[in-house]
């Protein structure tokens, strides 16, 4: 009885080896919202030297990509503007268009004026003021008989808006007989790590 069982098991093993039966391996890797599955199938190939089938001789590799929800890549766009004023009294406006492509807006304004008054405002798409400052040259300087002087007034503001209102933002400059310059840097970016508050 034991011998017949051993013979049956031996015959079954020989049949499995001779028919080229094999078990495929599947390896799954997950990255973000997409899964990449690597399926490996062993192919039955006879060895030239021995004539015996060897399943490890050739491997067929198939990549299967299962798409999930699309994920945005972190991206940042920076725009710089430099304006020069000479006895200017007319307003200037610099516009920024915010879309769904960005969830952060950073505005940096650096001004330097030697004459006049300048009011700088940041206006959101609803028409509400989100930041402002005023630069005014002080006329209270008294010089000696053989002394000359010049005065420069500098102003600086940085505003960071998380999930800014979509639409047109405006940086407005309201000068009065102003001479000087103003530098504006606008940075629009997208990141998936922005805190909700």
CSV table of C-alpha atoms in Angstrom, one decimal:
chain,number,residue,atom,x,y,z
A,1,UNK,CA,0.0,0.0,0.0
A,2,UNK,CA,2.8,2.4,1.0
A,3,UNK,CA,4.7,1.5,-2.2
A,4,UNK,CA,1.8,2.2,-4.5
A,5,UNK,CA,1.2,5.6,-2.8
A,6,UNK,CA,4.9,6.5,-3.3
A,7,UNK,CA,4.7,5.4,-7.0
A,8,UNK,CA,1.5,7.5,-7.5
A,9,UNK,CA,3.2,10.6,-6.0
A,10,UNK,CA,6.3,10.0,-8.0
A,11,UNK,CA,4.4,9.7,-11.3
A,12,UNK,CA,2.4,12.9,-10.5
A,13,UNK,CA,5.6,14.8,-9.8
A,14,UNK,CA,7.1,13.6,-13.1
A,15,UNK,CA,3.9,14.6,-15.0
A,16,UNK,CA,4.0,18.1,-13.5
A,17,UNK,CA,7.6,18.5,-14.4
A,18,UNK,CA,7.1,17.2,-17.9
A,19,UNK,CA,4.0,19.3,-18.7
A,20,UNK,CA,5.6,22.6,-17.8
A,21,UNK,CA,3.0,23.5,-15.1
A,22,UNK,CA,4.1,26.6,-13.1
A,23,UNK,CA,2.7,29.2,-10.8
A,24,UNK,CA,3.0,32.9,-11.8
A,25,UNK,CA,4.2,35.4,-9.3
A,26,UNK,CA,2.6,38.8,-8.9
A,27,UNK,CA,4.2,41.8,-7.2
A,28,UNK,CA,2.2,44.9,-6.5
A,29,UNK,CA,3.6,48.3,-5.8
A,30,UNK,CA,1.5,51.2,-4.8
A,31,UNK,CA,2.6,54.8,-5.4
A,32,UNK,CA,0.3,57.7,-4.7
A,33,UNK,CA,-3.0,57.0,-6.4
A,34,UNK,CA,-1.8,54.6,-9.0
A,35,UNK,CA,-0.9,50.9,-8.6
A,36,UNK,CA,1.8,49.3,-10.7
A,37,UNK,CA,1.5,45.5,-10.9
A,38,UNK,CA,4.4,43.4,-12.1
A,39,UNK,CA,3.3,40.0,-13.3
A,40,UNK,CA,6.1,37.4,-13.9
A,41,UNK,CA,5.3,34.2,-15.8
A,42,UNK,CA,7.9,31.5,-16.2
A,43,UNK,CA,8.0,29.9,-19.7
A,44,UNK,CA,8.7,26.3,-20.3
A,45,UNK,CA,11.9,26.1,-22.4
A,46,UNK,CA,14.0,23.0,-23.1
A,47,UNK,CA,17.6,23.2,-22.3
A,48,UNK,CA,19.8,22.6,-25.3
A,49,UNK,CA,22.4,20.7,-23.4
A,50,UNK,CA,20.2,18.4,-21.3
A,51,UNK,CA,16.9,18.4,-23.1
A,52,UNK,CA,15.2,18.9,-19.7
A,53,UNK,CA,12.6,21.7,-19.3
A,54,UNK,CA,13.9,24.6,-17.2
A,55,UNK,CA,11.3,27.2,-16.2
A,56,UNK,CA,13.8,29.7,-15.0
A,57,UNK,CA,15.5,30.2,-18.4
A,58,UNK,CA,13.1,32.8,-19.7
A,59,UNK,CA,10.8,35.2,-17.7
A,60,UNK,CA,8.0,37.2,-19.3
A,61,UNK,CA,7.5,40.5,-17.4
A,62,UNK,CA,4.3,42.5,-17.9
A,63,UNK,CA,3.7,45.9,-16.3
A,64,UNK,CA,0.0,46.7,-15.6
A,65,UNK,CA,-0.8,50.2,-14.4
A,66,UNK,CA,-4.1,50.7,-12.6
A,67,UNK,CA,-5.0,54.4,-12.7
A,68,UNK,CA,-6.6,56.1,-9.7
A,69,UNK,CA,-7.6,59.7,-9.1
A,70,UNK,CA,-5.2,62.2,-10.8
A,71,UNK,CA,-2.8,63.9,-8.5
A,72,UNK,CA,-1.4,67.4,-9.0
A,73,UNK,CA,2.4,67.8,-9.0
A,74,UNK,CA,3.8,70.5,-6.6
A,75,UNK,CA,4.5,73.6,-8.8
A,76,UNK,CA,5.5,77.2,-8.3
A,77,UNK,CA,5.4,80.2,-10.6
A,78,UNK,CA,7.2,83.4,-9.7
A,79,UNK,CA,6.7,86.8,-11.5
A,80,UNK,CA,8.8,89.9,-10.7
A,81,UNK,CA,7.8,93.5,-11.6
A,82,UNK,CA,10.0,96.5,-11.2
A,83,UNK,CA,8.4,100.0,-11.6
A,84,UNK,CA,10.2,103.3,-11.7
A,85,UNK,CA,8.4,106.6,-10.8
A,86,UNK,CA,9.4,110.1,-11.7
A,87,UNK,CA,7.2,112.8,-10.2
A,88,UNK,CA,4.3,110.4,-10.7
A,89,UNK,CA,0.8,111.1,-9.6
A,90,UNK,CA,-1.3,108.6,-11.6
A,91,UNK,CA,-2.2,105.2,-10.1
A,92,UNK,CA,-0.7,102.0,-11.3
A,93,UNK,CA,-2.3,98.5,-11.1
A,94,UNK,CA,-0.7,95.1,-11.4
A,95,UNK,CA,-3.1,92.2,-11.8
A,96,UNK,CA,-2.8,88.5,-10.7
A,97,UNK,CA,-5.2,85.8,-11.9
A,98,UNK,CA,-5.8,83.0,-9.4
A,99,UNK,CA,-7.2,79.7,-10.7
A,100,UNK,CA,-7.7,76.2,-9.3
A,101,UNK,CA,-4.1,75.4,-10.4
A,102,UNK,CA,-2.7,77.1,-7.3
A,103,UNK,CA,-3.6,77.0,-3.6
A,104,UNK,CA,-1.0,79.5,-2.3
A,105,UNK,CA,-0.4,83.1,-3.2
A,106,UNK,CA,2.6,85.1,-1.8
A,107,UNK,CA,3.0,88.8,-2.6
A,108,UNK,CA,6.1,90.7,-1.6
A,109,UNK,CA,6.4,94.4,-2.2
A,110,UNK,CA,9.6,96.5,-1.6
A,111,UNK,CA,9.5,100.2,-2.2
A,112,UNK,CA,12.0,103.0,-2.1
A,113,UNK,CA,11.1,106.7,-2.7
A,114,UNK,CA,13.0,109.9,-2.4
A,115,UNK,CA,10.1,112.3,-3.1
A,116,UNK,CA,6.3,112.4,-2.7
A,117,UNK,CA,3.8,110.0,-1.1
A,118,UNK,CA,3.0,106.5,-2.2
A,119,UNK,CA,0.1,104.3,-1.0
A,120,UNK,CA,0.3,100.6,-1.8
A,121,UNK,CA,-2.8,98.3,-1.6
A,122,UNK,CA,-3.5,94.6,-2.2
A,123,UNK,CA,-7.1,94.0,-3.3
A,124,UNK,CA,-8.8,90.6,-3.5
A,125,UNK,CA,-11.3,89.6,-6.2
A,126,UNK,CA,-14.2,90.7,-4.0
A,127,UNK,CA,-12.7,94.3,-3.9
A,128,UNK,CA,-11.6,94.0,-0.3
A,129,UNK,CA,-8.3,95.4,0.9
A,130,UNK,CA,-6.0,92.6,2.1
A,131,UNK,CA,-3.0,94.7,2.9
A,132,UNK,CA,-1.6,98.2,2.5
A,133,UNK,CA,1.0,100.7,3.6
A,134,UNK,CA,1.9,104.4,3.0
A,135,UNK,CA,5.3,105.9,2.3
A,136,UNK,CA,5.8,109.6,2.9
A,137,UNK,CA,9.0,111.6,2.8
A,138,UNK,CA,9.5,113.6,6.0
A,139,UNK,CA,9.9,117.3,5.1
A,140,UNK,CA,11.2,118.3,8.6
A,141,UNK,CA,14.9,118.1,7.7
A,142,UNK,CA,16.8,121.3,8.5
A,143,UNK,CA,20.2,121.6,7.0
A,144,UNK,CA,23.1,123.8,7.9
A,145,UNK,CA,24.4,126.6,5.7
A,146,UNK,CA,26.9,124.4,3.9
A,147,UNK,CA,25.0,121.1,4.2
A,148,UNK,CA,23.0,119.2,1.6
A,149,UNK,CA,21.0,116.0,2.2
A,150,UNK,CA,18.7,113.6,0.6
A,151,UNK,CA,16.2,111.3,2.1
A,152,UNK,CA,14.9,108.0,1.0
A,153,UNK,CA,11.9,106.2,2.5
A,154,UNK,CA,11.7,102.4,2.2
A,155,UNK,CA,8.7,100.2,2.7
A,156,UNK,CA,8.3,96.4,2.7
A,157,UNK,CA,5.3,94.1,3.0
A,158,UNK,CA,4.9,90.3,2.5
A,159,UNK,CA,1.5,88.6,2.5
A,160,UNK,CA,0.8,84.9,2.2
A,161,UNK,CA,-2.6,83.7,1.4
A,162,UNK,CA,-3.6,80.0,1.8
A,163,UNK,CA,-6.4,78.9,-0.5
A,164,UNK,CA,-6.8,82.4,-1.9
A,165,UNK,CA,-10.1,83.5,-3.6
A,166,UNK,CA,-10.1,82.6,-7.2
A,167,UNK,CA,-10.3,85.5,-9.7
A,168,UNK,CA,-8.4,88.7,-10.3
A,169,UNK,CA,-6.2,90.1,-7.5
A,170,UNK,CA,-4.8,93.7,-7.8
A,171,UNK,CA,-1.7,95.4,-6.5
A,172,UNK,CA,-2.5,99.1,-6.6
A,173,UNK,CA,0.0,101.9,-6.3
A,174,UNK,CA,-1.4,105.5,-5.6
A,175,UNK,CA,1.5,108.0,-5.9
A,176,UNK,CA,1.4,111.7,-5.3
A,177,UNK,CA,4.4,113.5,-7.0
A,178,UNK,CA,6.4,110.4,-6.2
A,179,UNK,CA,10.0,109.6,-7.4
A,180,UNK,CA,11.5,106.3,-6.6
A,181,UNK,CA,11.0,102.6,-7.5
A,182,UNK,CA,8.9,99.6,-6.4
A,183,UNK,CA,9.7,95.9,-6.7
A,184,UNK,CA,6.9,93.4,-6.7
A,185,UNK,CA,7.3,89.6,-6.5
A,186,UNK,CA,4.3,87.4,-7.0
A,187,UNK,CA,4.6,83.7,-6.2
A,188,UNK,CA,1.7,81.4,-7.1
A,189,UNK,CA,2.1,77.7,-6.1
A,190,UNK,CA,0.4,74.4,-5.5
A,191,UNK,CA,1.2,72.0,-2.7
A,192,UNK,CA,-0.8,69.2,-1.2
A,193,UNK,CA,0.6,69.9,2.3
A,194,UNK,CA,-1.1,73.2,2.9
A,195,UNK,CA,-2.8,73.3,6.3
A,196,UNK,CA,-6.5,73.9,6.2
A,197,UNK,CA,-6.3,76.7,8.8
